[in-house]
Amino acid sequence: VIDSLQGNDFSSALMHWLHDAVQFDGFVILGYPESGELAVYHDGAPEADHVSCNTEYRGGMWLLSPLYLHARQGYKGFFHISDISEPNFQSSDFYTRYYHDVDINDHVAFITDNGAGEAMVVSIERSSALPSFTP
């Protein structure tokens, strides 16, 4: 991973390195801008041709995402989706119109920034094919 810093293969190297430590089947690196369009830097999975950041998310559902809302409030660090979601998450528009349909069973993410006003998110997901993350 260190050798790939600043290179085109960094995202893939990071994904595989993390996957060696913990099993997951969805991995996305996003840039949430101050304004403008969502940036998708990596979208994939280590063992499949799985696309987890679909057209609907890119088309505007990201604006309802707990990760985006948390990042916009200036939070940085490692978060479990249940720790940053509203108590009624499973009845929210985001959950019913996107999250449930793409079969995300569990979700953790690192939120940081790129130093230029863009929140960066490394999102690690498990579908219903895998158990939930343990503490």
XYZ file of N, CA and C in Angstrom:
405
model
N 0.837 -1.197 0.000
C 0.000 0.000 0.000
C 0.873 1.249 0.000
N 1.894 1.245 0.838
C 2.779 2.411 0.916
C 3.479 2.642 -0.415
N 3.922 1.579 -1.046
C 4.602 1.719 -2.333
C 3.691 2.258 -3.428
N 2.373 2.117 -3.246
C 1.446 2.580 -4.276
C 0.890 3.979 -4.008
N 1.318 4.619 -2.911
C 0.865 5.984 -2.636
C 1.126 6.883 -3.837
N 0.161 7.728 -4.128
C 0.221 8.672 -5.252
C 0.148 7.985 -6.611
N -0.039 6.668 -6.631
C -0.133 5.943 -7.899
C -1.561 5.572 -8.241
N -1.745 5.139 -9.480
C -3.073 4.761 -9.951
C -3.610 3.499 -9.289
N -2.743 2.673 -8.725
C -3.189 1.420 -8.127
C -3.351 1.498 -6.608
N -3.291 2.703 -6.034
C -3.416 2.835 -4.586
C -4.748 2.297 -4.067
N -5.852 2.668 -4.694
C -7.168 2.245 -4.218
C -7.292 0.730 -4.189
N -6.856 0.093 -5.235
C -6.911 -1.366 -5.295
C -5.989 -1.996 -4.254
N -4.802 -1.443 -4.085
C -3.859 -1.968 -3.080
C -4.437 -1.815 -1.678
N -5.054 -0.669 -1.394
C -5.678 -0.452 -0.091
C -6.805 -1.455 0.130
N -7.637 -1.658 -0.887
C -8.742 -2.602 -0.781
C -8.235 -4.006 -0.454
N -7.241 -4.466 -1.177
C -6.725 -5.817 -0.947
C -6.031 -5.941 0.407
N -5.331 -4.909 0.828
C -4.666 -4.925 2.132
C -5.702 -5.023 3.256
N -6.754 -4.201 3.172
C -7.810 -4.257 4.177
C -8.529 -5.609 4.147
N -8.734 -6.149 2.935
C -9.430 -7.424 2.811
C -8.618 -8.570 3.411
N -7.315 -8.435 3.444
C -6.488 -9.438 4.116
C -6.739 -9.443 5.622
N -7.176 -8.315 6.167
C -7.416 -8.191 7.610
C -8.860 -8.502 7.990
N -9.807 -8.154 7.130
C -11.226 -8.340 7.453
C -11.998 -8.635 6.162
N -12.899 -9.593 6.241
C -13.658 -9.980 5.055
C -14.760 -8.966 4.765
N -14.896 -8.597 3.503
C -15.983 -7.733 3.044
C -16.203 -7.991 1.572
N -17.348 -7.560 1.064
C -17.626 -7.756 -0.360
C -18.078 -6.480 -1.061
N -17.847 -5.353 -0.434
C -18.091 -4.057 -1.058
C -17.079 -3.049 -0.562
N -16.486 -2.295 -1.483
C -15.440 -1.334 -1.122
C -15.554 -0.139 -2.058
N -15.710 1.040 -1.479
C -15.869 2.255 -2.282
C -15.045 3.365 -1.651
N -14.373 4.151 -2.484
C -13.715 5.377 -2.018
C -14.407 6.534 -2.727
N -14.968 7.437 -1.926
C -15.756 8.558 -2.437
C -15.171 9.881 -1.986
N -15.441 10.903 -2.767
C -15.154 12.273 -2.383
C -16.461 13.035 -2.325
N -16.798 13.523 -1.131
C -18.000 14.336 -0.948
C -17.582 15.802 -1.006
N -17.890 16.490 -2.084
C -17.429 17.873 -2.250
C -18.239 18.874 -1.437
N -17.667 20.045 -1.237
C -18.396 21.157 -0.623
C -19.604 21.514 -1.481
N -19.406 21.470 -2.782
C -20.498 21.681 -3.737
C -20.130 20.933 -5.011
N -21.116 20.641 -5.800
C -20.848 19.940 -7.046
C -21.142 18.456 -6.952
N -20.514 17.722 -7.843
C -20.804 16.311 -8.016
C -19.979 15.409 -7.111
N -20.567 14.285 -6.759
C -19.890 13.230 -6.030
C -18.731 12.697 -6.865
N -17.587 12.471 -6.229
C -16.441 11.867 -6.908
C -16.316 10.420 -6.446
N -16.259 9.490 -7.393
C -16.079 8.076 -7.075
C -14.680 7.694 -7.530
N -13.790 7.441 -6.568
C -12.398 7.123 -6.869
C -12.162 5.633 -7.031
N -12.960 4.829 -6.346
C -12.867 3.378 -6.492
C -14.221 2.787 -6.154
N -14.646 1.836 -6.941
C -15.920 1.175 -6.714
C -15.756 -0.283 -7.094
N -15.772 -1.151 -6.130
C -15.603 -2.549 -6.462
C -15.580 -3.442 -5.255
N -15.110 -4.645 -5.473
C -15.002 -5.638 -4.424
C -13.779 -6.494 -4.713
N -13.165 -7.029 -3.676
C -11.913 -7.760 -3.872
C -12.048 -9.083 -4.604
N -13.227 -9.702 -4.582
C -13.350 -11.045 -5.148
C -14.446 -11.176 -6.191
N -14.966 -10.088 -6.700
C -16.079 -10.192 -7.637
C -16.170 -8.960 -8.517
N -16.984 -9.057 -9.539
C -17.292 -7.901 -10.383
C -18.513 -7.192 -9.816
N -18.466 -6.892 -8.549
C -19.572 -6.294 -7.818
C -19.433 -4.778 -7.850
N -20.486 -4.107 -8.207
C -20.503 -2.650 -8.175
C -21.456 -2.232 -7.079
N -20.948 -1.543 -6.074
C -21.773 -1.214 -4.926
C -22.272 0.228 -4.932
N -21.659 1.074 -5.697
C -22.044 2.490 -5.732
C -22.779 2.723 -7.052
N -24.050 2.351 -7.074
C -24.780 2.325 -8.337
C -25.216 3.702 -8.832
N -25.868 3.705 -9.953
C -26.291 4.942 -10.606
C -27.222 5.766 -9.732
N -28.122 5.114 -9.003
C -29.060 5.856 -8.154
C -28.318 6.617 -7.054
N -27.333 5.977 -6.443
C -26.542 6.655 -5.414
C -25.825 7.845 -6.025
N -25.178 7.622 -7.141
C -24.458 8.696 -7.826
C -25.385 9.785 -8.321
N -26.635 9.425 -8.591
C -27.608 10.377 -9.113
C -28.209 11.309 -8.078
N -27.855 11.135 -6.815
C -28.351 12.064 -5.800
C -28.663 11.447 -4.452
N -28.788 10.121 -4.377
C -29.073 9.498 -3.087
C -27.945 9.745 -2.083
N -26.746 9.998 -2.568
C -25.615 10.258 -1.672
C -25.877 11.460 -0.773
N -26.721 12.380 -1.210
C -27.027 13.558 -0.408
C -27.834 13.210 0.845
N -28.437 12.008 0.873
C -29.201 11.541 2.027
C -28.415 10.542 2.873
N -27.226 10.205 2.443
C -26.417 9.194 3.119
C -25.963 9.665 4.494
N -26.074 8.807 5.509
C -25.545 9.167 6.823
C -24.050 9.503 6.773
N -23.302 8.846 5.907
C -21.871 9.163 5.779
C -21.670 10.585 5.277
N -22.402 10.957 4.244
C -22.292 12.308 3.707
C -22.700 13.341 4.762
N -23.833 13.098 5.415
C -24.320 14.044 6.418
C -23.340 14.163 7.582
N -22.745 13.056 7.984
C -21.761 13.066 9.069
C -20.494 13.830 8.648
N -20.043 13.561 7.432
C -18.856 14.249 6.909
C -19.093 15.753 6.785
N -20.281 16.153 6.354
C -20.614 17.569 6.204
C -20.598 18.298 7.546
N -20.818 17.558 8.630
C -20.770 18.150 9.962
C -19.337 18.232 10.489
N -18.379 17.784 9.680
C -16.983 17.915 10.048
C -16.381 16.742 10.786
N -17.130 15.663 10.932
C -16.602 14.503 11.643
C -15.557 13.773 10.807
N -14.546 13.279 11.494
C -13.500 12.479 10.870
C -13.223 11.295 11.771
N -12.836 10.181 11.169
C -12.516 8.991 11.943
C -13.155 7.758 11.361
N -13.211 6.712 12.179
C -13.774 5.426 11.789
C -15.147 5.295 12.419
N -16.159 4.956 11.606
C -17.532 4.927 12.080
C -18.266 3.684 11.588
N -19.144 3.168 12.435
C -20.087 2.132 12.040
C -21.373 2.860 11.657
N -22.032 2.387 10.627
C -23.225 3.080 10.123
C -24.280 3.273 11.220
N -24.410 2.300 12.113
C -25.427 2.422 13.168
C -25.103 3.537 14.159
N -23.821 3.898 14.267
C -23.426 4.952 15.201
C -23.678 6.357 14.659
N -23.855 6.485 13.353
C -24.034 7.819 12.779
C -25.394 8.004 12.119
N -26.203 6.956 12.098
C -27.534 7.031 11.489
C -28.556 7.522 12.499
N -29.606 8.088 11.975
C -30.733 8.480 12.818
C -31.378 7.221 13.393
N -32.046 7.332 14.525
C -32.684 6.154 15.124
C -33.691 5.466 14.200
N -34.299 6.217 13.301
C -35.291 5.656 12.377
C -34.684 5.312 11.016
N -33.404 4.959 10.988
C -32.678 4.724 9.744
C -33.409 3.740 8.826
N -33.930 2.647 9.367
C -34.552 1.626 8.521
C -35.883 2.063 7.929
N -36.417 3.178 8.362
C -37.624 3.711 7.732
C -37.331 4.986 6.936
N -36.073 5.366 6.842
C -35.691 6.580 6.104
C -35.787 6.367 4.598
N -35.908 7.462 3.855
C -35.912 7.393 2.394
C -34.632 6.755 1.878
N -33.508 7.118 2.467
C -32.222 6.573 2.027
C -32.206 5.056 2.158
N -32.670 4.539 3.277
C -32.660 3.095 3.505
C -33.632 2.394 2.560
N -34.864 2.882 2.487
C -35.881 2.184 1.697
C -35.686 2.342 0.193
N -35.157 3.469 -0.251
C -34.994 3.699 -1.692
C -33.641 3.270 -2.240
N -32.658 3.034 -1.355
C -31.330 2.669 -1.844
C -30.689 1.543 -1.037
N -30.432 1.788 0.209
C -29.588 0.940 1.040
C -30.085 -0.504 1.085
N -31.365 -0.683 1.341
C -31.937 -2.023 1.416
C -31.861 -2.727 0.070
N -32.129 -2.026 -0.998
C -32.172 -2.623 -2.336
C -30.818 -3.112 -2.833
N -29.726 -2.527 -2.358
C -28.402 -2.964 -2.816
C -27.802 -4.020 -1.894
N -28.618 -4.524 -0.948
C -28.246 -5.663 -0.115
C -27.021 -5.394 0.749
N -26.996 -4.244 1.397
C -25.931 -3.964 2.352
C -26.412 -4.444 3.726
N -25.700 -5.414 4.275
C -26.024 -5.965 5.589
C -25.348 -5.175 6.701
N -24.116 -4.755 6.469
C -23.370 -4.020 7.483
C -22.364 -3.117 6.787
N -21.939 -2.062 7.501
C -21.208 -0.995 6.812
C -20.359 -0.224 7.821
N -19.086 -0.084 7.526
C -18.185 0.761 8.303
C -17.449 1.674 7.335
N -16.922 2.773 7.851
C -16.246 3.714 6.960
C -15.238 4.568 7.720
N -14.194 4.948 7.001
C -13.241 5.950 7.460
C -13.613 7.252 6.778
N -13.721 8.326 7.545
C -13.976 9.647 6.978
C -12.767 10.521 7.286
N -12.241 11.145 6.263
C -11.127 12.070 6.415
C -11.345 13.205 5.415
N -10.345 14.017 5.152
C -10.482 15.044 4.118
C -9.222 15.066 3.272
N -9.346 15.672 2.107
C -8.210 15.731 1.191
C -7.421 17.026 1.308
N -7.774 17.867 2.271
C -7.062 19.118 2.472
C -7.540 20.251 1.582
N -8.519 19.951 0.717
C -9.032 20.978 -0.189
C -10.547 21.125 -0.079
N -11.088 20.828 1.096
C -12.513 21.005 1.304
C -13.382 19.837 0.888
N -12.763 18.737 0.510
C -13.535 17.571 0.089
C -13.390 16.471 1.132
N -14.527 16.003 1.652
C -14.500 14.878 2.582
C -14.244 13.608 1.786
N -13.306 12.819 2.260
C -12.970 11.551 1.620
C -13.500 10.422 2.497
N -14.110 9.422 1.872
C -14.691 8.300 2.601
C -14.198 6.997 1.995
N -13.665 6.130 2.854
C -13.333 4.757 2.480
C -14.408 3.904 3.126
N -15.261 3.332 2.300
C -16.443 2.619 2.754
C -16.252 1.117 2.567
N -16.478 0.358 3.633
C -16.317 -1.088 3.614
C -17.663 -1.707 3.972
N -18.166 -2.566 3.076
C -19.520 -3.084 3.233
C -19.544 -4.607 3.215
N -20.543 -5.153 3.901
C -20.837 -6.575 3.841
C -22.283 -6.745 3.374
N -22.463 -7.621 2.398
C -23.807 -7.948 1.937
C -24.412 -8.996 2.859
N -25.630 -9.427 2.544
C -26.279 -10.452 3.356
C -25.578 -11.803 3.249
N -24.661 -11.955 2.308
C -23.890 -13.187 2.189
C -22.861 -13.341 3.310
N -22.590 -12.257 4.026
C -21.585 -12.267 5.104
C -22.241 -11.858 6.422
N -21.651 -12.278 7.538
C -22.183 -11.846 8.832
C -21.872 -10.368 9.087
N -22.538 -9.809 10.066
C -22.247 -8.427 10.464
C -20.846 -8.336 11.027
N -20.285 -7.126 10.989
C -18.980 -6.891 11.590
C -19.074 -7.085 13.098
N -18.002 -7.584 13.684
C -17.930 -7.697 15.140
C -17.220 -6.456 15.679
N -17.435 -6.156 16.954
C -16.741 -4.972 17.507
C -15.235 -5.074 17.362
